[in-house]
XYZ file of C-alpha atoms in Angstrom:
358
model
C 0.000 0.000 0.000
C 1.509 3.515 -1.418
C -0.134 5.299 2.060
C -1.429 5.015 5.281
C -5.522 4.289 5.373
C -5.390 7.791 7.270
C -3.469 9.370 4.228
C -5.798 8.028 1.283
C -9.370 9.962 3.193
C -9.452 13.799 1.862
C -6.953 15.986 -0.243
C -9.574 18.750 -1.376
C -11.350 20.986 1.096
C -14.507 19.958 2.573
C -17.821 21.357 1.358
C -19.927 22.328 4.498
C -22.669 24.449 2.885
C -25.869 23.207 3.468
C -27.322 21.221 0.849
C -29.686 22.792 -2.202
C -32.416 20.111 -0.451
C -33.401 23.172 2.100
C -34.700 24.866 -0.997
C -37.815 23.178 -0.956
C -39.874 19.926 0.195
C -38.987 16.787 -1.347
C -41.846 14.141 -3.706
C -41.490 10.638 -2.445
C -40.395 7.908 -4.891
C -42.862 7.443 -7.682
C -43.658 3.772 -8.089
C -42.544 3.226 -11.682
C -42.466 -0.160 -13.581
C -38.667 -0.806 -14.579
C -37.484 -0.448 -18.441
C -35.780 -2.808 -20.105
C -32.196 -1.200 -21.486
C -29.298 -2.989 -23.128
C -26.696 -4.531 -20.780
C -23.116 -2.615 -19.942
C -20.728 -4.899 -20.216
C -17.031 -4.185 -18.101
C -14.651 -6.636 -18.904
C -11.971 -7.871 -16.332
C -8.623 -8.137 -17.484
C -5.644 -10.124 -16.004
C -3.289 -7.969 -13.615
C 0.197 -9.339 -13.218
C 0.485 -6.936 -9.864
C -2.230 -5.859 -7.508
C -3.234 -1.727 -7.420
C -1.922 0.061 -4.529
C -5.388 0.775 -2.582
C -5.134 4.641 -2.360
C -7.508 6.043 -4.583
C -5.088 6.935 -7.005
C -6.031 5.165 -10.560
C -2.096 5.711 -11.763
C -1.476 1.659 -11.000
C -0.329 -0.061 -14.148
C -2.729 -2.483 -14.632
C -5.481 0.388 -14.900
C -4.197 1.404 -18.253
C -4.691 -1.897 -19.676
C -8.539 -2.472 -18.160
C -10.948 -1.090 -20.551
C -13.019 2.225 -19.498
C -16.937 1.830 -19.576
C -19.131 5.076 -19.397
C -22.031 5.599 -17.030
C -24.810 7.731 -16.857
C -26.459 7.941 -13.403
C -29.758 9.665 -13.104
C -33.114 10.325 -11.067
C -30.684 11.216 -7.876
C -30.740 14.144 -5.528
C -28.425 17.324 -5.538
C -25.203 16.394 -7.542
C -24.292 19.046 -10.047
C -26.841 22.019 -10.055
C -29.032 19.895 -8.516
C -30.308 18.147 -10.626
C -29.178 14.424 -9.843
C -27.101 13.449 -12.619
C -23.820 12.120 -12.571
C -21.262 10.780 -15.202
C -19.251 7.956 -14.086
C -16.738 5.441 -15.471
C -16.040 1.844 -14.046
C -12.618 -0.403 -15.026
C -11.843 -3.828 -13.757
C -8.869 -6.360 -13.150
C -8.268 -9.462 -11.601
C -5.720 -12.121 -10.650
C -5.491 -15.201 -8.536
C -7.177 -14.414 -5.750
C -9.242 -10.923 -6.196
C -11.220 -9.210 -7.913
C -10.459 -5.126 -8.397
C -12.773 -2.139 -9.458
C -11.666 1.399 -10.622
C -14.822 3.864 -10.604
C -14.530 7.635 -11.048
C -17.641 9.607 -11.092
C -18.797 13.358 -10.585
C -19.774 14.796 -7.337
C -19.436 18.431 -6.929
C -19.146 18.417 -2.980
C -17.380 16.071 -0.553
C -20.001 15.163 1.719
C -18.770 14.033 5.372
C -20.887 16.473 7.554
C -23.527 13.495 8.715
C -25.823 14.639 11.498
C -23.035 16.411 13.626
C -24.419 17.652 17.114
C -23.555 21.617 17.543
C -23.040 23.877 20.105
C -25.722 26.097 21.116
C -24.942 29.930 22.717
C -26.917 28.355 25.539
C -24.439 25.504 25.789
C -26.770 23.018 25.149
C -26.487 20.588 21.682
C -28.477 19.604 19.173
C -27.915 17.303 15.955
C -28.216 18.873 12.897
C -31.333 17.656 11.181
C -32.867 17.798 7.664
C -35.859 19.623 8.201
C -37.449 18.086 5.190
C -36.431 14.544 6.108
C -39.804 12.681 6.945
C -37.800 9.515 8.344
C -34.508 7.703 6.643
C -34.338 10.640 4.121
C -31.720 12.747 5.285
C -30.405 15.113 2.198
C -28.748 18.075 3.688
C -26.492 16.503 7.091
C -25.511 13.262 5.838
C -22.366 11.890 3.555
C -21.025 10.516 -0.173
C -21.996 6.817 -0.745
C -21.656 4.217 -3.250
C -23.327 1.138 -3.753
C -23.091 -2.258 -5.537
C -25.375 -4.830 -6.200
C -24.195 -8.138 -7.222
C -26.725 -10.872 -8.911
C -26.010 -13.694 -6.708
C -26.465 -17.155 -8.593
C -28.385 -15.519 -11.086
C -31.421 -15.723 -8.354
C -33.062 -12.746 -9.636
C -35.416 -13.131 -11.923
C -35.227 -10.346 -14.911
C -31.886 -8.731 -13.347
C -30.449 -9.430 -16.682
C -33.004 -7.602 -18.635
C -33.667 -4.449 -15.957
C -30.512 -4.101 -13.238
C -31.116 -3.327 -10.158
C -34.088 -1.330 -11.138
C -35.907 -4.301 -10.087
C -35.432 -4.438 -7.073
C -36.501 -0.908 -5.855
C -40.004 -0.403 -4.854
C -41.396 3.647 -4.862
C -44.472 4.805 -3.888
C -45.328 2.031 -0.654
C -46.291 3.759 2.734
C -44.085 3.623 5.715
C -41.480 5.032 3.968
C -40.609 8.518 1.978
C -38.665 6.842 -0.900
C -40.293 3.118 -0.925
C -38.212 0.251 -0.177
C -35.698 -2.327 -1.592
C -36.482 -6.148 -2.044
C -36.274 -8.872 -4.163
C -39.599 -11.171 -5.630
C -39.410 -14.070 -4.326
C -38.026 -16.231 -1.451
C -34.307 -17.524 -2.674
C -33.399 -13.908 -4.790
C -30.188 -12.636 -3.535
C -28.482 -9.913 -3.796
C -25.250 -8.886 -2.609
C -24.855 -5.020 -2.001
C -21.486 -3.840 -1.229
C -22.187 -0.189 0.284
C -19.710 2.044 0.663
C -20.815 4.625 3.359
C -17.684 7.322 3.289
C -17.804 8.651 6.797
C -19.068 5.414 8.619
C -16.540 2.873 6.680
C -14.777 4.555 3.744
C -12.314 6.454 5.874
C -11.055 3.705 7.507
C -10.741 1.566 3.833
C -13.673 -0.768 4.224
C -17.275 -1.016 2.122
C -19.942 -2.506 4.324
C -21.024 -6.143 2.300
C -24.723 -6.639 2.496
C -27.579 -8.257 0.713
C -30.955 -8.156 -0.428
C -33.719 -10.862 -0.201
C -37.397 -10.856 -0.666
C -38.788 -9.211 2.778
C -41.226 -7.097 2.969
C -41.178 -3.732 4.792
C -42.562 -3.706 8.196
C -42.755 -0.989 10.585
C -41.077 -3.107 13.476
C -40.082 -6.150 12.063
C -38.444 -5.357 8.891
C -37.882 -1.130 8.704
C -35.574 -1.990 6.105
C -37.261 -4.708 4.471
C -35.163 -6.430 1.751
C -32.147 -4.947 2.691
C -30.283 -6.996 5.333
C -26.320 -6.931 6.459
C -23.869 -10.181 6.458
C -22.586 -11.520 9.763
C -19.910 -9.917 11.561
C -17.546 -10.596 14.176
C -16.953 -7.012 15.545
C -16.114 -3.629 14.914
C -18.820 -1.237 12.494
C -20.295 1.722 13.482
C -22.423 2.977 16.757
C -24.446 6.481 17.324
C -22.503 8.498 19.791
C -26.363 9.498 22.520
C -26.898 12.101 24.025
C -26.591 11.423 27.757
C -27.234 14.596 30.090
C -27.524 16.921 27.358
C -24.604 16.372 26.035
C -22.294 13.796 23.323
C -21.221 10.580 25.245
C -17.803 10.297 23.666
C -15.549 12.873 21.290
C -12.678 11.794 19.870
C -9.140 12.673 22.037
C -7.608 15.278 20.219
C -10.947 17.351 21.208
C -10.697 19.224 17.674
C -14.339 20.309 16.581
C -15.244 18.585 13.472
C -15.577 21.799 12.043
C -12.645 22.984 12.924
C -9.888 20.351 11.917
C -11.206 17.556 13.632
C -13.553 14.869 11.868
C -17.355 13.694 11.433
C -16.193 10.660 12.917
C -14.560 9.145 15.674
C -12.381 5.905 15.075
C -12.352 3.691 18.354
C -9.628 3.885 19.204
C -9.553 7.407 19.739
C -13.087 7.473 22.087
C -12.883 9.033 24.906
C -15.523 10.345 27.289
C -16.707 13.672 26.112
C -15.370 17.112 28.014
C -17.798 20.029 27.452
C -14.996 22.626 28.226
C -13.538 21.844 25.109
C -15.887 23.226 22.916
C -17.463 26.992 22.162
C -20.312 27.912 20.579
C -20.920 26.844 17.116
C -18.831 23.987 17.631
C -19.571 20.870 15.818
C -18.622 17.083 17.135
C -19.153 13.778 15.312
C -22.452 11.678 16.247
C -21.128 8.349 15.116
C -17.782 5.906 16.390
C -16.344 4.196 14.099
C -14.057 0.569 13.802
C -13.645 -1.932 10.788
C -15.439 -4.461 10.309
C -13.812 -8.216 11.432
C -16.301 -11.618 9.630
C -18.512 -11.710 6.139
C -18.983 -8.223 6.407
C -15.524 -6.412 6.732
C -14.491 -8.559 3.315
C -14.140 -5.601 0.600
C -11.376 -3.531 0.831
C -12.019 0.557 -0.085
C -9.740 3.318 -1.111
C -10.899 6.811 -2.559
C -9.774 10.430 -2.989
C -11.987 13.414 -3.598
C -10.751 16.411 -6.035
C -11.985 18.949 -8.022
C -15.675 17.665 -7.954
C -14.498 13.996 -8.687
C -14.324 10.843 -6.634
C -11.981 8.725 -7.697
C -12.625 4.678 -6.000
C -10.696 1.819 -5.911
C -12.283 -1.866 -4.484
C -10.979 -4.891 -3.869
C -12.585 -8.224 -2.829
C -11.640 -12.071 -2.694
C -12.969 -13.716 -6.173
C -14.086 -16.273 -4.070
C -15.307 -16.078 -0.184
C -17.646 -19.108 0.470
C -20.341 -16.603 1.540
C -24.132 -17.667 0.738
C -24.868 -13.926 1.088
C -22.070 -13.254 -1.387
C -21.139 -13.008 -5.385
C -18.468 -15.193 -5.959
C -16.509 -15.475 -8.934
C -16.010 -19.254 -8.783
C -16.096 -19.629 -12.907
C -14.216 -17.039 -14.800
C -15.916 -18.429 -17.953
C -19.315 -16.885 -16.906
C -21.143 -13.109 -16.681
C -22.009 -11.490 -13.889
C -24.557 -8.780 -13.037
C -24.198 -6.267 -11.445
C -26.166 -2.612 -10.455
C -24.498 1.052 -9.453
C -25.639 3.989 -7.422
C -24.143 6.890 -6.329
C -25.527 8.946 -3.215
C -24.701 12.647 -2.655
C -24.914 13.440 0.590
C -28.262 11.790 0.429
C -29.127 9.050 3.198
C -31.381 7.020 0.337
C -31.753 9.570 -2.797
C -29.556 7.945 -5.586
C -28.706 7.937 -8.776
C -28.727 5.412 -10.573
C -26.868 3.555 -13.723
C -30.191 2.408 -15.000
C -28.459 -0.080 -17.890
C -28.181 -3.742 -16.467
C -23.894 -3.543 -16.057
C -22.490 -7.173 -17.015
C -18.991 -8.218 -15.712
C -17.084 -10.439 -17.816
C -13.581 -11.969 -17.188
C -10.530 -11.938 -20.021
């Protein structure tokens, strides 16, 4: 690895102006029937040396893996704000993993998630998204990414629509629907990059999809389920008293040099006299994932309204919840979304994306 995991995380300034979503209220998902498009197909080619993780796409084996262009659309803010963003996606392999390059446009870094501030009074408050009507947080939130993998083939008419088939607007209980799969058996394996509550510290959370149903206290996030873990992942820092339980030890506020995060290792017990008015401190702790779900490896850089990702995963893990690339000799589909600074507002690469190996 070319740098340190705290290196790789930010080398443009970070955009803290509230998001264009204050502007006005937002129209809940629209229950549309998915179109059938013609498959993107991203071909894999054979890379004598792995890529140096770092977000940097300058490794050798880049300039040998074909580039395939992506549209994403029907997102929220982005460019002018109007939810578009133009992406590319490369891929390589050897032995034992699989690696993705993907660049794409994003005209903010996004890492300000629900911070709690400082009031004159000396109380605190998280920041909230006054137009979020529950899960849709648009204006406090962070950058994500998100993969989902066709596992087995199991769902039906993934080959003809992507991932548009598994996303369900305009149901109650929820501002922007929900995500499942048909039937009992359908699998899908999401690999989610969340930026402030995994991407700093190099991982993408691994997840999958099946066919449940949303529920308001069984199943809040119906289809959408996460693979086992052995420790580590992420935790709300509470209120307790009035005031954050933890902060992170160099007591910087997060607007002022310090971070939206805290990694665990740097918790300590939070010290009021620290902090002045207008003050901002991160609401989440962070640590990597150990088991199934700490398995893909993360790496990005932000600059000049451009992430630029790199992922790597085993080819082959054993995981039921997982894609595994057990026959190079076969396709595999695959669905992308980008989030800016949206909690569940993406765009999306509507075209069915194929993967192929060389």
């Amino acid at each position: 690895m070319k740098k340190t995991l705290a290196q790789f995380a930010v080398i443009a300034p970070v955009a803290l102006a509230v998001s264009v979503a204050l502007a006005a209220g937002r129209e809940p998902a629209p229950k549309e029937k998915p179109k059938e498009m013609k498959p993107l197909v991203v071909t894999a080619v054979a890379a004598t040396a792995a890529p140096a993780l770092d977000g940097d796409a300058r490794d050798a084996l880049w300039k040998n893996a074909p580039v395939v262009k992506m549209n994403a659309v029907e997102g929220y803010n982005f460019k002018d704000g109007k939810g578009k963003s133009a992406a590319t996606i490369q891929a390589a392999y050897d032995k034992d993993n699989l690696y993705l390059l993907i660049t794409y446009e994003d005209p903010t870094l996004s890492v300000r998630r629900s911070p709690y501030q400082k009031q004159k009074d000396g109380s605190w408050v998280m920041l909230k998204d006054p137009d979020d009507k529950g899960g849709d947080n648009c204006v406090y939130y962070e950058d994500k990414l998100a993969l989902i993998w066709n596992v087995n083939n199991s769902i039906v008419g993934f080959d003809r629509f992507g991932c548009q088939i598994g996303c369900h607007g305009g149901e109650p209980g929820k501002p922007y629907g929900n995500k499942y799969t048909e039937e009992a058996g359908e699998i899908g394996d999401i690999w989610h990059m969340k930026y402030v509550r995994g991407g700093v510290i190099g991982q993408m959370d691994d997840q999958y999809l099946d066919h449940t149903r949303f529920h308001p206290e069984t199943a809040k996030e119906a289809g959408r389920k996460s693979d086992a873990k052995t420790g580590g992942g992420y935790a709300d820092v509470k209120l307790v008293n009035g005031k954050p339980e933890f902060m992170s030890k160099d007591a910087k506020p997060a607007n002022k040099g310090g971070t939206y995060w805290i990694r665990e290792e740097d918790k300590v017990a939070f010290d009021d006299s620290k902090f002045k008015a207008g003050d901002e401190v991160a609401s989440i702790a962070i640590a990597p994932f150990t088991g199934d779900r700490g398995d893909i490896k993360f790496a990005a850089k932000w600059a000049n309204g451009k992430w630029t990702m790199e992922i790597a995963r085993k080819l082959v893990t054993g995981s039921k919840t997982d894609v595994n690339f057990d026959d190079l000799k076969k396709s595999y589909g695959f669905g992308v979304a980008f989030f800016d600074n949206a909690q569940v507002r993406h765009a999306v690469v509507k075209e069915p994306m194929v993967l192929q190996f060389k």
